[in-house]
PDB file of C-alpha atoms in Angstrom:
ATOM      1  CA  UNK K1265      -5.894   2.268 146.229  1.00  0.00           C
ATOM      2  CA  UNK K1266      -6.274   3.969 142.815  1.00  0.00           C
ATOM      3  CA  UNK K1267      -9.601   4.977 141.329  1.00  0.00           C
ATOM      4  CA  UNK K1268     -10.014   5.715 137.573  1.00  0.00           C
ATOM      5  CA  UNK K1269     -11.480   9.078 136.819  1.00  0.00           C
ATOM      6  CA  UNK K1270     -12.747   8.070 133.330  1.00  0.00           C
ATOM      7  CA  UNK K1271     -16.423   7.341 133.115  1.00  0.00           C
ATOM      8  CA  UNK K1272     -17.459   3.715 132.570  1.00  0.00           C
ATOM      9  CA  UNK K1273     -14.070   2.192 133.359  1.00  0.00           C
ATOM     10  CA  UNK K1274     -15.590   0.044 135.981  1.00  0.00           C
ATOM     11  CA  UNK K1275     -18.157  -1.377 133.549  1.00  0.00           C
ATOM     12  CA  UNK K1276     -16.891  -4.635 131.775  1.00  0.00           C
ATOM     13  CA  UNK K1277     -19.342  -4.269 128.918  1.00  0.00           C
ATOM     14  CA  UNK K1278     -18.014  -0.846 128.072  1.00  0.00           C
ATOM     15  CA  UNK K1279     -14.464  -2.117 128.125  1.00  0.00           C
ATOM     16  CA  UNK K1280     -15.296  -4.968 125.731  1.00  0.00           C
ATOM     17  CA  UNK K1281     -17.081  -2.596 123.365  1.00  0.00           C
ATOM     18  CA  UNK K1282     -14.132  -0.231 123.337  1.00  0.00           C
ATOM     19  CA  UNK K1283     -11.687  -3.095 122.600  1.00  0.00           C
ATOM     20  CA  UNK K1284     -13.918  -4.403 119.813  1.00  0.00           C
ATOM     21  CA  UNK K1285     -14.096  -0.949 118.181  1.00  0.00           C
ATOM     22  CA  UNK K1286     -10.342  -0.621 118.387  1.00  0.00           C
ATOM     23  CA  UNK K1287      -9.193  -4.091 117.253  1.00  0.00           C
ATOM     24  CA  UNK K1288     -12.229  -5.193 115.182  1.00  0.00           C
ATOM     25  CA  UNK K1289     -10.990  -3.976 111.684  1.00  0.00           C
ATOM     26  CA  UNK K1290      -7.543  -5.453 112.265  1.00  0.00           C
ATOM     27  CA  UNK K1291      -9.080  -8.805 113.096  1.00  0.00           C
ATOM     28  CA  UNK K1292     -11.194  -8.723 109.937  1.00  0.00           C
ATOM     29  CA  UNK K1293      -8.138  -8.015 107.722  1.00  0.00           C
ATOM     30  CA  UNK K1294      -6.212 -10.834 109.416  1.00  0.00           C
ATOM     31  CA  UNK K1295      -9.129 -13.205 108.884  1.00  0.00           C
ATOM     32  CA  UNK K1296      -9.379 -12.322 105.185  1.00  0.00           C
ATOM     33  CA  UNK K1297      -5.637 -12.870 104.629  1.00  0.00           C
ATOM     34  CA  UNK K1298      -5.838 -16.196 106.456  1.00  0.00           C
ATOM     35  CA  UNK K1299      -8.749 -17.306 104.273  1.00  0.00           C
ATOM     36  CA  UNK K1300      -6.864 -16.316 101.066  1.00  0.00           C
ATOM     37  CA  UNK K1301      -3.774 -18.152 102.209  1.00  0.00           C
ATOM     38  CA  UNK K1302      -5.832 -21.262 102.869  1.00  0.00           C
ATOM     39  CA  UNK K1303      -7.521 -21.098  99.478  1.00  0.00           C
ATOM     40  CA  UNK K1304      -4.195 -20.678  97.618  1.00  0.00           C
ATOM     41  CA  UNK K1305      -2.409 -23.431  99.549  1.00  0.00           C
ATOM     42  CA  UNK K1306      -5.247 -25.942  99.171  1.00  0.00           C
ATOM     43  CA  UNK K1307      -5.753 -25.265  95.401  1.00  0.00           C
ATOM     44  CA  UNK K1308      -9.395 -24.257  95.826  1.00  0.00           C
ATOM     45  CA  UNK K1309      -8.737 -20.835  94.281  1.00  0.00           C
ATOM     46  CA  UNK K1310      -7.306 -22.414  91.073  1.00  0.00           C
ATOM     47  CA  UNK K1311     -10.328 -24.761  90.769  1.00  0.00           C
ATOM     48  CA  UNK K1312     -12.723 -21.868  91.374  1.00  0.00           C
ATOM     49  CA  UNK K1313     -10.980 -19.869  88.584  1.00  0.00           C
ATOM     50  CA  UNK K1314     -11.261 -22.822  86.178  1.00  0.00           C
ATOM     51  CA  UNK K1315     -14.984 -23.129  86.900  1.00  0.00           C
ATOM     52  CA  UNK K1316     -15.666 -19.394  86.644  1.00  0.00           C
ATOM     53  CA  UNK K1317     -13.626 -18.707  83.452  1.00  0.00           C
ATOM     54  CA  UNK K1318     -14.816 -20.170  80.102  1.00  0.00           C
ATOM     55  CA  UNK K1319     -12.583 -22.826  78.601  1.00  0.00           C
ATOM     56  CA  UNK K1320     -10.846 -22.109  75.279  1.00  0.00           C
ATOM     57  CA  UNK K1321     -12.192 -24.109  72.370  1.00  0.00           C
ATOM     58  CA  UNK K1322      -9.740 -25.043  69.559  1.00  0.00           C
ATOM     59  CA  UNK K1323     -11.310 -24.815  66.136  1.00  0.00           C
ATOM     60  CA  UNK K1324      -9.459 -26.082  63.040  1.00  0.00           C
ATOM     61  CA  UNK K1325     -10.616 -25.387  59.514  1.00  0.00           C
ATOM     62  CA  UNK K1326     -10.382 -28.207  57.013  1.00  0.00           C
ATOM     63  CA  UNK K1327      -9.898 -27.169  53.373  1.00  0.00           C
ATOM     64  CA  UNK K1328     -12.532 -28.570  51.022  1.00  0.00           C
ATOM     65  CA  UNK K1329     -11.281 -31.247  48.608  1.00  0.00           C
ATOM     66  CA  UNK K1330     -10.231 -29.950  45.164  1.00  0.00           C
ATOM     67  CA  UNK K1331     -12.859 -30.260  42.432  1.00  0.00           C
ATOM     68  CA  UNK K1332     -12.564 -33.252  40.179  1.00  0.00           C
ATOM     69  CA  UNK K1333     -11.271 -32.444  36.682  1.00  0.00           C
ATOM     70  CA  UNK K1334     -13.981 -32.401  34.075  1.00  0.00           C
ATOM     71  CA  UNK K1335     -14.033 -35.496  31.953  1.00  0.00           C
ATOM     72  CA  UNK K1336     -13.433 -34.533  28.305  1.00  0.00           C
ATOM     73  CA  UNK K1337     -16.321 -35.304  26.038  1.00  0.00           C
ATOM     74  CA  UNK K1338     -15.801 -38.157  23.675  1.00  0.00           C
ATOM     75  CA  UNK K1339     -15.188 -37.038  20.081  1.00  0.00           C
ATOM     76  CA  UNK K1340     -18.105 -37.364  17.746  1.00  0.00           C
ATOM     77  CA  UNK K1341     -17.919 -40.010  15.096  1.00  0.00           C
ATOM     78  CA  UNK K1342     -19.029 -38.664  11.743  1.00  0.00           C
ATOM     79  CA  UNK K1343     -19.776 -41.134   9.037  1.00  0.00           C
ATOM     80  CA  UNK K1344     -17.921 -40.408   5.809  1.00  0.00           C
ATOM     81  CA  UNK K1345     -20.027 -40.806   2.724  1.00  0.00           C
ATOM     82  CA  UNK K1346     -18.467 -43.006   0.082  1.00  0.00           C
ATOM     83  CA  UNK K1347     -18.441 -41.352  -3.336  1.00  0.00           C
ATOM     84  CA  UNK K1348     -19.355 -43.614  -6.177  1.00  0.00           C
ATOM     85  CA  UNK K1349     -17.197 -43.423  -9.297  1.00  0.00           C
ATOM     86  CA  UNK K1350     -18.885 -41.566 -12.186  1.00  0.00           C
ATOM     87  CA  UNK K1351     -20.347 -43.802 -14.902  1.00  0.00           C
ATOM     88  CA  UNK K1352     -18.109 -44.377 -17.871  1.00  0.00           C
ATOM     89  CA  UNK K1353     -19.325 -42.949 -21.171  1.00  0.00           C
ATOM     90  CA  UNK K1354     -18.619 -45.178 -24.159  1.00  0.00           C
ATOM     91  CA  UNK K1355     -18.139 -43.164 -27.367  1.00  0.00           C
ATOM     92  CA  UNK K1356     -18.862 -45.249 -30.466  1.00  0.00           C
ATOM     93  CA  UNK K1357     -16.038 -45.313 -32.983  1.00  0.00           C
ATOM     94  CA  UNK K1358     -17.157 -44.024 -36.409  1.00  0.00           C
ATOM     95  CA  UNK K1359     -15.603 -46.011 -39.226  1.00  0.00           C
ATOM     96  CA  UNK K1360     -13.557 -43.980 -41.727  1.00  0.00           C
ATOM     97  CA  UNK K1361     -14.670 -44.463 -45.330  1.00  0.00           C
ATOM     98  CA  UNK K1362     -12.109 -43.565 -47.985  1.00  0.00           C
ATOM     99  CA  UNK K1363     -13.663 -41.847 -51.010  1.00  0.00           C
ATOM    100  CA  UNK K1364     -11.600 -41.824 -54.236  1.00  0.00           C
ATOM    101  CA  UNK K1365     -10.857 -38.291 -55.496  1.00  0.00           C
ATOM    102  CA  UNK K1366     -10.349 -37.583 -59.199  1.00  0.00           C
ATOM    103  CA  UNK K1367      -7.429 -35.421 -60.330  1.00  0.00           C
ATOM    104  CA  UNK K1368      -8.847 -32.000 -61.242  1.00  0.00           C
ATOM    105  CA  UNK K1369      -7.148 -28.818 -62.404  1.00  0.00           C
ATOM    106  CA  UNK K1370      -8.694 -25.564 -61.234  1.00  0.00           C
ATOM    107  CA  UNK K1371      -7.744 -22.408 -63.109  1.00  0.00           C
ATOM    108  CA  UNK K1372      -6.967 -19.496 -60.922  1.00  0.00           C
ATOM    109  CA  UNK K1373      -8.846 -16.253 -61.674  1.00  0.00           C
ATOM    110  CA  UNK K1374      -6.942 -13.581 -63.537  1.00  0.00           C
ATOM    111  CA  UNK K1375      -5.033 -11.313 -61.227  1.00  0.00           C
ATOM    112  CA  UNK K1376      -6.085  -7.677 -61.057  1.00  0.00           C
ATOM    113  CA  UNK K1377      -3.761  -5.179 -62.657  1.00  0.00           C
ATOM    114  CA  UNK K1378      -1.305  -3.689 -60.229  1.00  0.00           C
ATOM    115  CA  UNK K1379      -1.689   0.067 -60.020  1.00  0.00           C
ATOM    116  CA  UNK K1380       1.468   2.034 -60.431  1.00  0.00           C
ATOM    117  CA  UNK K1381       2.751   3.544 -57.199  1.00  0.00           C
ATOM    118  CA  UNK K1382       2.426   7.307 -56.853  1.00  0.00           C
ATOM    119  CA  UNK K1383       5.635   9.218 -56.479  1.00  0.00           C
ATOM    120  CA  UNK K1384       6.649   9.683 -52.868  1.00  0.00           C
ATOM    121  CA  UNK K1385       6.114  13.141 -51.449  1.00  0.00           C
ATOM    122  CA  UNK K1386       9.265  15.026 -50.584  1.00  0.00           C
ATOM    123  CA  UNK K1387      10.271  14.816 -46.943  1.00  0.00           C
ATOM    124  CA  UNK K1388      10.809  18.160 -45.319  1.00  0.00           C
ATOM    125  CA  UNK K1389      13.833  18.165 -43.030  1.00  0.00           C
ATOM    126  CA  UNK K1390      13.620  20.684 -40.216  1.00  0.00           C
ATOM    127  CA  UNK K1391      16.542  22.986 -39.880  1.00  0.00           C
ATOM    128  CA  UNK K1392      18.671  22.368 -36.799  1.00  0.00           C
ATOM    129  CA  UNK K1393      17.848  24.711 -33.926  1.00  0.00           C
ATOM    130  CA  UNK K1394      20.072  27.646 -33.459  1.00  0.00           C
ATOM    131  CA  UNK K1395      22.678  27.129 -30.794  1.00  0.00           C
ATOM    132  CA  UNK K1396      21.675  28.690 -27.483  1.00  0.00           C
ATOM    133  CA  UNK K1397      23.187  32.001 -26.756  1.00  0.00           C
ATOM    134  CA  UNK K1398      26.055  31.732 -24.310  1.00  0.00           C
ATOM    135  CA  UNK K1399      25.237  32.731 -20.746  1.00  0.00           C
ATOM    136  CA  UNK K1400      26.782  35.644 -18.898  1.00  0.00           C
ATOM    137  CA  UNK K1401      30.492  35.374 -18.498  1.00  0.00           C
ATOM    138  CA  UNK K1402      32.255  35.550 -15.170  1.00  0.00           C
ATOM    139  CA  UNK K1403      34.492  38.469 -14.197  1.00  0.00           C
ATOM    140  CA  UNK K1404      37.028  37.811 -11.468  1.00  0.00           C
ATOM    141  CA  UNK K1405      38.798  41.180 -11.490  1.00  0.00           C
ATOM    142  CA  UNK K1406      38.142  44.777 -12.378  1.00  0.00           C
ATOM    143  CA  UNK K1407      34.737  44.908 -10.660  1.00  0.00           C
ATOM    144  CA  UNK K1408      33.575  48.520 -10.328  1.00  0.00           C
ATOM    145  CA  UNK K1409      31.019  49.706  -7.796  1.00  0.00           C
ATOM    146  CA  UNK K1410      28.671  52.637  -7.581  1.00  0.00           C
ATOM    147  CA  UNK K1411      27.849  51.545  -4.025  1.00  0.00           C
ATOM    148  CA  UNK K1412      30.155  48.866  -2.568  1.00  0.00           C
ATOM    149  CA  UNK K1413      28.834  46.130  -0.268  1.00  0.00           C
ATOM    150  CA  UNK K1414      28.737  47.202   3.369  1.00  0.00           C
ATOM    151  CA  UNK K1415      28.270  44.048   5.475  1.00  0.00           C
ATOM    152  CA  UNK K1416      26.935  44.285   9.034  1.00  0.00           C
ATOM    153  CA  UNK K1417      28.739  42.091  11.557  1.00  0.00           C
ATOM    154  CA  UNK K1418      26.134  39.835  13.273  1.00  0.00           C
ATOM    155  CA  UNK K1419      25.855  40.442  17.031  1.00  0.00           C
ATOM    156  CA  UNK K1420      25.786  36.722  17.826  1.00  0.00           C
ATOM    157  CA  UNK K1421      28.906  36.178  15.720  1.00  0.00           C
ATOM    158  CA  UNK K1422      30.680  38.907  17.702  1.00  0.00           C
ATOM    159  CA  UNK K1423      29.731  37.243  20.985  1.00  0.00           C
ATOM    160  CA  UNK K1424      30.904  33.842  19.767  1.00  0.00           C
ATOM    161  CA  UNK K1425      34.072  35.239  18.175  1.00  0.00           C
ATOM    162  CA  UNK K1426      33.214  34.021  14.649  1.00  0.00           C
ATOM    163  CA  UNK K1427      35.533  35.189  11.841  1.00  0.00           C
ATOM    164  CA  UNK K1428      36.061  34.148   8.259  1.00  0.00           C
ATOM    165  CA  UNK K1429      36.046  34.941   4.563  1.00  0.00           C
ATOM    166  CA  UNK K1430      33.033  34.328   2.340  1.00  0.00           C
ATOM    167  CA  UNK K1431      33.308  34.331  -1.475  1.00  0.00           C
ATOM    168  CA  UNK K1432      30.105  35.337  -3.313  1.00  0.00           C
ATOM    169  CA  UNK K1433      29.055  34.703  -6.928  1.00  0.00           C
ATOM    170  CA  UNK K1434      26.801  37.617  -7.978  1.00  0.00           C
ATOM    171  CA  UNK K1435      24.770  37.918 -11.193  1.00  0.00           C
ATOM    172  CA  UNK K1436      24.733  41.615 -12.161  1.00  0.00           C
ATOM    173  CA  UNK K1437      22.164  42.680 -14.772  1.00  0.00           C
ATOM    174  CA  UNK K1438      22.474  45.360 -17.480  1.00  0.00           C
ATOM    175  CA  UNK K1439      21.494  48.079 -14.992  1.00  0.00           C
ATOM    176  CA  UNK K1440      24.201  47.140 -12.518  1.00  0.00           C
ATOM    177  CA  UNK K1441      21.787  45.637  -9.973  1.00  0.00           C
ATOM    178  CA  UNK K1442      22.403  42.194  -8.396  1.00  0.00           C
ATOM    179  CA  UNK K1443      19.787  39.689  -9.577  1.00  0.00           C
ATOM    180  CA  UNK K1444      21.190  36.645  -7.782  1.00  0.00           C
ATOM    181  CA  UNK K1445      23.751  36.074  -5.034  1.00  0.00           C
ATOM    182  CA  UNK K1446      25.181  32.616  -4.224  1.00  0.00           C
ATOM    183  CA  UNK K1447      27.787  31.543  -1.670  1.00  0.00           C
ATOM    184  CA  UNK K1448      30.671  30.068  -3.656  1.00  0.00           C
ATOM    185  CA  UNK K1449      32.934  29.520  -0.647  1.00  0.00           C
ATOM    186  CA  UNK K1450      31.622  29.568   2.940  1.00  0.00           C
ATOM    187  CA  UNK K1451      33.268  31.381   5.795  1.00  0.00           C
ATOM    188  CA  UNK K1452      32.486  28.513   8.138  1.00  0.00           C
ATOM    189  CA  UNK K1453      29.579  30.353   9.770  1.00  0.00           C
ATOM    190  CA  UNK K1454      26.060  30.486   8.323  1.00  0.00           C
ATOM    191  CA  UNK K1455      25.487  33.824  10.058  1.00  0.00           C
ATOM    192  CA  UNK K1456      28.515  35.435   8.388  1.00  0.00           C
ATOM    193  CA  UNK K1457      27.559  33.933   4.990  1.00  0.00           C
ATOM    194  CA  UNK K1458      24.029  35.366   5.227  1.00  0.00           C
ATOM    195  CA  UNK K1459      25.339  38.776   6.347  1.00  0.00           C
ATOM    196  CA  UNK K1460      27.646  38.894   3.303  1.00  0.00           C
ATOM    197  CA  UNK K1461      24.845  37.825   0.956  1.00  0.00           C
ATOM    198  CA  UNK K1462      22.514  40.536   2.260  1.00  0.00           C
ATOM    199  CA  UNK K1463      25.260  43.160   1.854  1.00  0.00           C
ATOM    200  CA  UNK K1464      25.843  42.065  -1.761  1.00  0.00           C
ATOM    201  CA  UNK K1465      22.109  42.389  -2.548  1.00  0.00           C
ATOM    202  CA  UNK K1466      22.222  46.028  -1.372  1.00  0.00           C
ATOM    203  CA  UNK K1467      25.266  46.888  -3.490  1.00  0.00           C
ATOM    204  CA  UNK K1468      25.105  48.778  -6.849  1.00  0.00           C
ATOM    205  CA  UNK K1469      27.597  47.894  -9.612  1.00  0.00           C
ATOM    206  CA  UNK K1470      28.749  49.818 -12.651  1.00  0.00           C
ATOM    207  CA  UNK K1471      27.185  48.088 -15.725  1.00  0.00           C
ATOM    208  CA  UNK K1472      29.580  45.990 -17.767  1.00  0.00           C
ATOM    209  CA  UNK K1473      29.770  47.235 -21.399  1.00  0.00           C
ATOM    210  CA  UNK K1474      30.730  45.104 -24.409  1.00  0.00           C
ATOM    211  CA  UNK K1475      30.582  46.394 -28.001  1.00  0.00           C
ATOM    212  CA  UNK K1476      28.853  49.518 -26.782  1.00  0.00           C
ATOM    213  CA  UNK K1477      26.053  47.579 -25.014  1.00  0.00           C
ATOM    214  CA  UNK K1478      25.579  46.826 -21.310  1.00  0.00           C
ATOM    215  CA  UNK K1479      25.406  43.069 -20.669  1.00  0.00           C
ATOM    216  CA  UNK K1480      24.766  40.831 -17.662  1.00  0.00           C
ATOM    217  CA  UNK K1481      27.837  39.277 -16.051  1.00  0.00           C
ATOM    218  CA  UNK K1482      28.797  37.164 -13.059  1.00  0.00           C
ATOM    219  CA  UNK K1483      31.205  38.790 -10.617  1.00  0.00           C
ATOM    220  CA  UNK K1484      33.100  37.164  -7.777  1.00  0.00           C
ATOM    221  CA  UNK K1485      33.226  39.269  -4.613  1.00  0.00           C
ATOM    222  CA  UNK K1486      35.150  38.162  -1.473  1.00  0.00           C
ATOM    223  CA  UNK K1487      34.112  39.610   1.888  1.00  0.00           C
ATOM    224  CA  UNK K1488      36.221  39.179   5.041  1.00  0.00           C
ATOM    225  CA  UNK K1489      34.775  39.277   8.553  1.00  0.00           C
ATOM    226  CA  UNK K1490      37.421  39.943  11.178  1.00  0.00           C
ATOM    227  CA  UNK K1491      37.054  41.117  14.775  1.00  0.00           C
ATOM    228  CA  UNK K1492      39.216  43.918  16.046  1.00  0.00           C
ATOM    229  CA  UNK K1493      41.903  42.610  18.391  1.00  0.00           C
TER     230      UNK K1493
END
């Protein structure tokens, strides 16, 4: 015969309490799962959800009817005044009475004596103006310098490789100084033409003498710009 050494093993109440403490939570979980299964299978859970949740309400907006087009106002009727024709004016016709006229001869008054015309004054005829003195003549050769033109080659023309020959028309006064310098033939570069013109303005010429007097003349001076190869 075997006797248990644990206290309370012979007491049925203690055994039931120990079994309840051990298997009580498991029984509760099983009961809850069984209740959920019953609710789902019978459809009670779906009906409970429909009652608890608010139902969706469908709202549709209806557009207001378009406004009626405004009725155009009837045109005004304006009475047109009728103009009366102006009254006619009757001009009485005056009868023409013919009066007999006697033939009369009227002597014309004596004419005044015609004064003799005075002799016409002599007309002075102005003498024709003297012909203008001829301008300075142009010298194409034999130009003599005291200081010849010394043109300066433009730096930009050197960089761009510009070359050419410019022909200048220079007006030299009685003192041998250039009064005016014009480009008669361009070199093809405005920089080279201006460099030649400036060099000609710095030059000094020997005065041109005619009949023992120094006179102004035009001289033609060519200047060549050429880069060293």
